[in-house]
XYZ file of C-alpha atoms in Angstrom:
597
model
C 117.076 109.396 82.623
C 120.163 109.048 80.136
C 120.165 113.080 79.362
C 120.385 113.820 82.928
C 123.711 111.387 83.507
C 125.098 112.637 80.475
C 125.041 116.351 81.573
C 125.918 115.430 85.267
C 129.276 113.868 83.665
C 129.584 117.138 81.537
C 129.089 119.365 84.541
C 132.052 117.554 86.513
C 134.104 117.859 83.496
C 133.394 121.664 83.417
C 134.089 121.958 87.067
C 137.406 120.367 86.370
C 138.161 122.396 83.195
C 136.959 125.583 85.051
C 138.636 125.128 88.571
C 141.141 122.511 88.518
C 138.581 120.559 90.903
C 137.079 116.973 90.806
C 133.575 116.466 92.408
C 131.527 113.322 93.223
C 128.761 112.461 90.919
C 125.959 112.982 93.489
C 127.006 116.840 93.910
C 126.087 117.542 90.190
C 122.857 115.880 90.356
C 120.392 117.954 88.047
C 116.686 118.485 88.761
C 113.648 119.384 86.359
C 113.608 123.066 85.580
C 110.414 124.747 87.465
C 107.889 125.430 85.201
C 107.894 129.231 85.837
C 111.568 129.403 84.323
C 112.902 128.702 80.824
C 114.601 125.162 80.210
C 114.690 121.488 80.903
C 117.162 120.731 83.327
C 118.414 122.942 86.305
C 122.025 122.801 87.999
C 122.460 124.384 91.871
C 126.050 125.912 91.773
C 125.996 126.952 95.540
C 127.909 124.024 96.628
C 130.468 124.878 94.121
C 131.135 128.473 95.228
C 134.025 127.628 97.574
C 135.856 126.119 94.239
C 135.161 128.928 92.224
C 135.452 131.636 94.486
C 133.160 133.530 92.559
C 129.499 134.936 92.966
C 126.583 132.567 92.381
C 125.685 134.218 89.161
C 128.996 134.229 87.485
C 129.820 130.772 88.867
C 126.544 129.545 86.776
C 127.267 131.395 83.708
C 131.084 130.034 83.410
C 129.657 126.565 84.018
C 126.513 127.171 81.378
C 129.096 128.650 78.612
C 131.314 125.802 79.248
C 128.402 123.266 78.558
C 127.210 125.273 75.515
C 130.641 125.084 73.593
C 131.540 121.576 74.838
C 128.490 119.633 75.300
C 126.470 119.079 72.148
C 123.334 118.376 74.275
C 123.338 121.529 75.451
C 121.382 124.283 73.326
C 121.419 127.168 75.840
C 121.284 128.268 79.197
C 119.853 131.060 81.379
C 120.919 131.958 84.704
C 118.666 133.093 87.819
C 120.773 133.678 90.824
C 122.638 130.593 91.826
C 120.528 128.295 89.402
C 121.610 127.346 85.944
C 118.720 126.419 83.606
C 119.900 124.503 80.668
C 117.926 124.077 77.572
C 118.497 120.485 75.896
C 118.973 120.383 72.216
C 115.761 119.432 70.136
C 117.708 116.243 68.502
C 118.102 114.622 72.216
C 114.870 114.797 72.926
C 114.098 113.150 69.702
C 116.685 110.632 70.363
C 114.865 110.170 74.064
C 111.750 109.523 72.525
C 113.341 107.140 69.861
C 114.965 105.238 73.110
C 111.479 104.790 74.972
C 109.634 103.964 71.653
C 112.357 100.963 71.628
C 112.004 99.451 74.905
C 108.744 97.737 75.287
C 109.415 97.362 79.296
C 110.336 101.056 79.325
C 110.358 101.986 82.983
C 110.944 98.775 84.813
C 113.940 97.062 85.889
C 114.569 93.084 84.646
C 113.822 90.166 87.311
C 116.697 87.440 87.425
C 117.125 84.076 89.698
C 119.475 86.751 91.728
C 117.170 89.362 92.371
C 116.289 89.983 96.185
C 113.313 88.244 97.216
C 110.848 90.026 98.819
C 107.527 89.010 100.675
C 104.734 91.320 100.932
C 101.469 90.215 103.227
C 98.292 92.435 103.125
C 94.609 91.587 103.327
C 94.705 89.436 106.615
C 90.927 89.055 107.060
C 89.008 87.469 109.671
C 86.757 84.587 108.741
C 83.520 85.808 110.496
C 82.586 88.537 108.195
C 82.789 89.899 104.545
C 85.629 92.470 103.356
C 84.766 95.756 104.035
C 86.174 99.333 102.830
C 89.176 98.979 105.225
C 90.266 95.757 103.543
C 89.818 97.405 99.959
C 92.598 100.126 100.777
C 94.927 97.300 102.403
C 94.354 95.117 99.180
C 94.857 97.522 96.895
C 97.904 99.002 98.597
C 99.328 95.671 98.848
C 98.822 94.237 95.194
C 100.002 97.892 93.953
C 103.086 97.582 96.123
C 103.835 93.978 94.927
C 103.482 95.188 91.247
C 105.551 98.203 91.680
C 108.533 96.193 93.705
C 108.608 93.769 90.761
C 108.854 96.770 88.392
C 111.881 97.640 90.666
C 113.773 93.970 89.665
C 112.614 92.284 93.069
C 111.087 88.578 92.948
C 107.819 89.166 95.116
C 105.432 86.665 96.868
C 102.031 87.797 97.732
C 100.741 86.480 100.870
C 97.795 86.470 103.248
C 97.458 85.327 106.622
C 93.963 84.304 107.460
C 92.338 84.693 110.711
C 90.337 81.353 110.851
C 90.548 80.560 114.738
C 89.289 81.953 117.546
C 86.401 83.163 119.456
C 85.172 85.361 116.721
C 84.216 82.199 114.356
C 82.903 80.352 117.274
C 80.156 82.716 117.699
C 79.166 82.698 114.031
C 79.521 78.775 114.421
C 77.458 78.996 117.512
C 74.709 81.471 116.259
C 74.202 79.056 112.950
C 73.692 75.950 115.113
C 71.086 77.703 117.292
C 69.184 79.485 114.909
C 70.520 78.923 111.516
C 68.098 76.148 110.473
C 70.395 74.283 108.262
C 71.197 77.733 105.997
C 73.895 77.281 103.375
C 74.889 79.838 100.600
C 73.085 77.705 98.103
C 70.068 77.662 100.235
C 69.797 81.612 100.794
C 71.414 82.651 97.428
C 73.882 84.651 99.779
C 77.439 84.985 99.140
C 79.478 82.534 102.027
C 81.151 85.256 103.677
C 78.024 87.628 103.869
C 75.913 84.712 105.105
C 78.736 83.563 108.010
C 78.697 87.412 108.771
C 74.845 87.589 109.131
C 75.426 84.931 111.831
C 78.227 86.956 113.672
C 76.048 89.637 113.797
C 73.088 87.514 115.139
C 75.146 86.422 117.893
C 76.018 90.052 119.053
C 72.335 90.748 118.715
C 71.312 87.861 121.147
C 74.303 88.517 123.344
C 73.155 92.113 123.669
C 69.840 91.362 124.865
C 71.334 88.652 127.076
C 73.029 91.447 128.999
C 70.473 93.953 129.246
C 68.272 90.977 130.745
C 71.102 90.205 133.194
C 71.680 93.693 133.991
C 68.002 94.193 134.676
C 68.242 91.517 137.517
C 70.715 94.243 139.325
C 74.319 92.867 137.846
C 76.678 95.102 136.844
C 77.869 94.955 133.050
C 81.350 93.363 133.958
C 79.239 90.919 136.163
C 76.468 90.427 133.209
C 79.380 89.758 131.145
C 80.932 87.295 133.299
C 78.020 85.496 133.659
C 76.330 85.400 129.962
C 75.270 81.872 129.224
C 76.047 82.481 125.354
C 79.430 83.601 125.610
C 80.130 80.796 127.921
C 78.837 78.375 125.131
C 80.978 80.289 122.633
C 84.106 80.000 125.169
C 83.178 76.409 125.457
C 83.048 76.024 121.617
C 86.888 77.246 121.126
C 87.753 75.023 124.021
C 86.191 72.016 122.092
C 87.699 73.159 118.831
C 91.377 73.442 120.467
C 90.876 69.972 121.819
C 90.173 68.816 118.432
C 86.540 68.017 118.674
C 85.144 66.357 115.297
C 81.750 67.820 115.702
C 83.162 71.230 116.107
C 86.052 71.092 113.653
C 83.757 69.703 110.900
C 81.407 72.716 111.300
C 84.405 75.223 111.382
C 85.682 73.615 108.357
C 82.247 74.179 106.331
C 81.407 77.306 107.211
C 85.223 78.519 106.575
C 84.840 76.980 103.187
C 81.721 79.077 102.636
C 83.783 82.229 103.553
C 86.603 81.165 101.414
C 84.428 81.017 98.631
C 82.974 84.427 99.226
C 86.622 86.098 99.676
C 87.620 84.484 96.278
C 85.033 86.019 94.316
C 85.666 89.348 96.037
C 89.413 89.226 95.637
C 88.423 88.299 91.515
C 86.300 91.550 91.250
C 88.767 93.613 93.018
C 91.905 92.286 90.831
C 93.912 91.146 93.386
C 95.598 87.760 94.247
C 98.175 85.983 96.349
C 101.075 83.696 95.783
C 100.740 81.824 99.113
C 98.007 81.736 101.676
C 98.666 80.927 105.364
C 96.107 80.080 108.147
C 96.054 81.232 111.746
C 94.906 77.703 112.615
C 98.559 76.270 111.293
C 100.866 78.697 112.453
C 99.516 79.594 116.118
C 101.292 76.362 117.434
C 104.550 76.637 115.652
C 104.686 80.353 117.513
C 103.767 78.827 120.866
C 106.685 76.118 120.145
C 109.098 78.899 119.210
C 107.963 81.060 122.043
C 108.919 77.941 124.670
C 112.085 77.687 122.804
C 112.982 81.159 123.539
C 111.981 80.551 127.195
C 114.396 77.924 127.254
C 117.076 79.832 125.641
C 116.597 82.526 128.567
C 115.075 85.274 126.189
C 111.747 85.250 127.579
C 110.519 84.479 131.128
C 107.656 83.024 133.078
C 105.438 84.770 135.563
C 104.209 82.929 138.753
C 100.848 82.479 137.142
C 102.408 80.529 134.332
C 102.077 83.159 131.702
C 105.176 83.718 129.606
C 106.582 87.284 128.736
C 109.213 89.044 126.757
C 111.181 92.042 128.787
C 112.051 95.025 126.069
C 112.408 97.573 128.235
C 116.132 97.633 127.833
C 115.063 98.187 124.120
C 112.723 101.012 125.086
C 109.586 99.426 124.701
C 107.396 97.702 127.506
C 106.981 93.935 128.414
C 105.006 91.727 126.278
C 102.775 89.107 127.009
C 103.410 86.098 124.518
C 101.428 82.861 126.474
C 98.569 83.253 128.430
C 98.791 81.534 131.702
C 96.462 78.527 130.417
C 99.060 78.334 127.597
C 97.022 79.840 124.872
C 98.574 82.351 122.224
C 97.945 85.839 121.456
C 98.291 87.532 118.127
C 102.219 88.092 118.881
C 102.680 84.380 119.148
C 100.474 83.740 115.812
C 102.607 86.314 113.894
C 106.006 84.702 115.240
C 104.439 81.134 114.253
C 103.643 82.861 110.528
C 107.085 84.237 110.207
C 108.684 80.791 111.375
C 106.588 79.233 108.646
C 107.639 81.879 105.897
C 110.983 81.684 106.547
C 111.009 78.011 106.231
C 109.192 78.235 102.972
C 111.159 80.814 101.134
C 114.694 82.635 101.548
C 113.182 85.971 102.159
C 115.520 88.801 101.693
C 112.650 91.698 102.899
C 109.319 91.131 104.754
C 107.001 93.849 104.321
C 103.416 93.698 106.394
C 100.702 95.821 104.844
C 98.423 96.651 108.015
C 97.102 99.796 109.155
C 98.862 102.713 111.626
C 96.826 101.189 114.613
C 99.207 98.819 114.620
C 102.532 100.411 114.873
C 103.606 99.300 118.194
C 102.669 95.858 117.667
C 105.352 95.554 114.569
C 108.101 97.376 116.633
C 107.723 94.293 119.154
C 107.477 91.947 116.307
C 110.381 92.970 114.924
C 112.429 92.939 118.149
C 111.273 89.375 118.885
C 112.010 88.122 115.637
C 115.559 89.394 115.739
C 115.877 87.803 119.180
C 114.718 84.462 117.879
C 117.485 84.592 115.149
C 115.097 85.421 112.121
C 117.306 87.056 109.630
C 114.613 89.563 108.260
C 113.526 90.483 111.827
C 115.479 93.436 112.630
C 114.620 94.758 108.617
C 111.304 94.023 108.954
C 109.100 96.676 107.267
C 105.772 97.560 108.567
C 103.630 99.391 105.532
C 101.862 101.663 107.923
C 98.809 103.192 106.229
C 96.052 105.643 107.441
C 92.363 104.601 108.007
C 89.462 105.043 105.106
C 86.411 106.386 105.866
C 83.244 107.684 103.857
C 81.538 110.732 104.111
C 78.772 110.904 106.952
C 75.625 108.990 105.587
C 77.164 107.503 102.452
C 76.568 103.908 101.749
C 76.217 102.763 105.194
C 75.771 98.759 105.655
C 72.829 97.107 107.395
C 74.596 97.260 110.592
C 74.854 101.098 110.215
C 78.764 100.838 110.503
C 80.926 99.132 108.140
C 80.560 99.158 104.132
C 81.302 95.946 102.556
C 83.551 95.197 99.605
C 81.126 93.853 97.672
C 78.677 96.675 98.334
C 81.116 99.322 97.576
C 82.096 97.692 94.465
C 78.572 97.126 93.256
C 78.036 101.133 94.198
C 81.037 101.880 91.989
C 79.695 100.366 89.077
C 76.124 101.510 89.215
C 77.472 105.287 89.559
C 79.805 104.580 86.771
C 76.942 103.552 84.614
C 74.531 106.129 85.525
C 77.264 108.768 84.816
C 78.395 107.275 81.633
C 74.802 107.204 80.336
C 74.114 110.955 81.645
C 77.527 111.772 79.239
C 76.757 109.373 76.290
C 79.833 107.771 77.096
C 78.085 104.475 76.029
C 76.358 105.558 72.889
C 76.540 102.833 70.105
C 77.948 100.050 72.193
C 76.578 96.603 72.599
C 75.460 95.762 76.324
C 78.475 93.233 76.612
C 80.739 95.971 75.521
C 79.351 98.587 77.721
C 79.116 96.540 80.868
C 82.759 95.991 80.351
C 83.683 99.227 80.111
C 81.414 100.349 82.995
C 83.079 97.668 85.181
C 86.548 98.958 84.244
C 85.961 102.182 84.897
C 83.842 101.887 88.323
C 86.530 99.589 89.665
C 89.337 101.585 88.304
C 87.844 104.708 89.693
C 87.798 103.414 93.052
C 91.470 102.075 92.920
C 92.794 105.308 91.597
C 90.947 107.164 94.159
C 92.193 105.232 96.894
C 95.976 104.822 95.568
C 96.578 108.657 94.518
C 96.273 109.489 98.334
C 99.780 109.095 100.187
C 99.201 105.722 101.904
C 100.057 107.157 105.389
C 97.416 109.617 105.664
C 93.598 109.004 106.306
C 91.394 109.903 103.815
C 87.723 110.085 102.918
C 86.471 108.061 100.095
C 83.497 109.588 98.095
C 82.326 107.345 95.430
C 80.635 110.306 93.285
C 83.778 112.386 93.548
C 85.590 109.564 92.201
C 83.828 109.164 88.685
C 84.808 112.768 87.149
C 85.997 112.416 83.495
C 87.688 115.942 83.772
C 89.611 115.488 87.439
C 92.228 113.989 89.265
C 90.574 110.515 88.763
C 90.885 106.974 87.199
C 88.377 107.629 84.779
C 89.783 110.827 83.499
C 93.177 108.801 82.959
C 91.477 106.017 81.372
C 89.529 108.383 78.829
C 92.717 109.944 77.875
C 94.127 106.419 77.104
C 91.060 105.590 74.969
C 91.171 108.746 73.063
C 94.888 108.081 72.382
C 93.953 104.522 71.272
C 91.271 105.797 68.996
C 93.919 108.265 67.391
C 96.176 105.196 66.587
C 93.348 103.347 65.270
C 92.343 106.021 63.030
C 95.891 106.299 61.712
C 96.380 102.576 60.804
C 92.716 103.046 58.997
C 94.447 105.884 56.936
C 97.610 103.592 56.491
C 99.566 105.599 58.796
C 102.083 103.741 61.591
C 104.305 104.758 64.210
C 107.829 104.512 62.723
C 110.476 102.173 64.263
C 112.750 105.150 64.253
C 112.841 108.497 64.133
C 115.417 111.035 62.146
C 117.321 113.145 64.888
C 116.577 116.192 62.426
C 112.948 115.834 62.929
C 111.492 118.953 64.034
C 110.381 118.895 67.683
C 108.550 121.985 69.622
C 108.816 122.998 73.026
C 105.473 121.568 74.072
C 106.741 118.166 72.559
C 109.973 118.119 74.139
C 108.318 119.034 77.484
C 105.936 115.748 76.980
C 109.017 113.726 75.644
C 110.616 114.777 79.381
C 107.714 114.110 81.384
C 107.605 110.205 79.424
C 111.601 109.893 80.540
C 110.783 110.742 83.907
C 108.815 107.662 84.667
C 111.534 105.368 85.192
C 112.842 107.468 87.972
C 108.949 107.686 89.271
C 108.809 103.869 89.509
C 112.005 103.700 91.257
C 110.763 106.257 93.743
C 107.523 104.596 94.420
C 109.681 101.596 95.186
C 111.660 102.966 97.545
C 109.118 105.004 99.372
C 106.588 102.380 98.980
C 103.765 104.757 97.665
C 101.695 103.977 94.809
C 100.780 107.445 95.001
C 103.929 108.783 93.260
C 102.696 106.483 90.396
C 99.300 107.982 90.575
C 99.985 111.546 90.374
C 102.647 111.209 88.133
C 100.133 109.548 85.451
C 97.730 112.151 85.935
C 100.308 114.985 85.198
C 101.078 113.060 82.128
C 97.949 113.001 81.165
C 96.795 116.268 81.636
C 100.106 117.584 79.785
C 98.974 115.265 76.798
C 95.746 116.524 76.884
C 96.711 120.004 76.222
C 99.241 119.138 73.572
C 96.254 117.180 72.025
C 94.326 120.461 72.063
C 96.821 122.677 70.576
C 98.326 120.397 67.817
C 96.852 118.355 65.113
C 98.307 114.749 64.812
C 96.739 113.131 61.966
C 95.961 116.200 60.154
C 99.568 117.700 60.461
C 100.880 117.988 56.659
C 104.800 117.870 57.580
C 105.474 113.984 57.498
C 108.283 113.939 59.840
C 106.211 116.133 62.549
C 103.276 113.438 61.919
C 105.441 110.751 62.449
C 106.674 112.326 65.816
C 103.236 113.311 67.213
C 102.178 109.564 66.509
C 104.969 108.207 68.188
C 104.651 111.058 70.978
C 100.704 109.493 71.282
C 101.880 105.574 71.023
C 104.567 106.202 73.792
C 102.214 108.286 76.115
C 99.585 105.429 75.824
C 102.346 102.665 76.637
C 103.630 104.350 79.767
C 100.205 105.364 81.037
C 99.260 101.529 80.392
C 102.434 100.332 82.379
C 101.752 102.995 85.127
C 98.222 102.062 85.904
C 98.772 98.418 85.467
C 101.432 99.120 88.368
C 98.206 100.183 90.364
C 96.408 97.187 89.294
C 93.816 99.448 87.029
C 92.528 98.026 83.722
C 92.562 100.627 80.773
C 89.477 100.393 78.197
C 90.585 100.393 74.236
C 87.380 102.919 73.617
C 84.851 104.792 75.937
């Protein structure tokens, strides 16, 4: 924030004047004063003791005295050991509020044609089943990270790699051929991804029954799996797909189209999207070609059985299979092919993969391989590794009893939001259409906030009931506060009161109002920190703290009933700018804000 930069320069001037010594700007960085101390900003003076040759307390007092005499922004100071706590003049906080008010894009940086191009990959679903709870965290993190990187002045390409080929989709296809009786999403009334997922489950059911039958004849589990006629048929279907069999390819295209339509609906409801979608069926051959190219350049080696490997032991990793003995690809090969296509399509400066932490080793290997193959972003590849998300035991189990579908989760959140809102009377006086829209905003906002407020690197448990609480660290609490502020501003307009374009610097401003301005001014630093650490949680928890502080201010002081016109104008501006920052912050999390609740 500007005040910190100004005071940092003033501290350097003080040190030069007092001790005839020049220090670097990073040595005079100030931090927010701890709540238990008086003041706004704190300077730690221990690094300057060698220069001052005095005690911490005396050094802090001398610098504080100099600043109070020579820097108009400093109204007062106090010293606690080696900590110099500075109180900023009220006029500077009024100026700071005015600067925030004048900046419609406050907290964000502009994007130009020269801005770095960052590609963010997230979602990465398989086409044999619906998106599930794990995909929800992945999509929310990826989309929010993309918004945060854009707010930090980056050009961002949001991308998705769809795993649309392989044995998994062949299992669904085979089950549909055997037992589907021509079922379609239209004939069954089911979303296409759920319908295809049902056939995947059906294949597994028949496969397990087949294994039990084979094992009853005396075969071991391994022997039964090797002799399974059903699995042999699925593998044969995969072989025919890879050979370009027209019938198999036609069924594959049809069933995948059902899944894509289902995915699109889920993505739309979740509020996420992509600029470019890649499909594994289009990338795996590219990957195989790059591996063979690397083999010809001596980067990889071929074993006697014909398989191709990368020896990464010199880099502290293991040997890695890249092509099987029969020439078919593995996941690593496909990722290489996808990277190649992306590099052809975009001049990528930074590539970020949003993938769970169980894939940490995979991305270490991929980074090395891409670097060896000559991709500029290879060594700097970023794996945004996040933890797993689970539900409390016994909550919202799906038909299979193990995985919670994203669609079911969103339905449950909206239903929970409706129940709690009705119970608290939040929907009284609203039309059915208004109520439905607000319930949707609350339900999905609560889901997103509850997931995004957690450090992405940590595992978490998602509890639907806990996520909708109008008084806790929840999305609904923040949404309610935003709606409250918007209500105040509407009432002000009805009374002919508007937020002024500017505020006189001599406007009275009390300590709590100053603190609220300081919290608003912190927003730009929070956005920068979130972009540097890849953590939407920074934004979420900052917003919660801001909302708590505003609610205390709202409780303690009248806004529209304030008799002093200058103070009333200040408080209206404070309210409007708090709403603006909340709206921007929550938009970076992909969360909608209701105008009324």
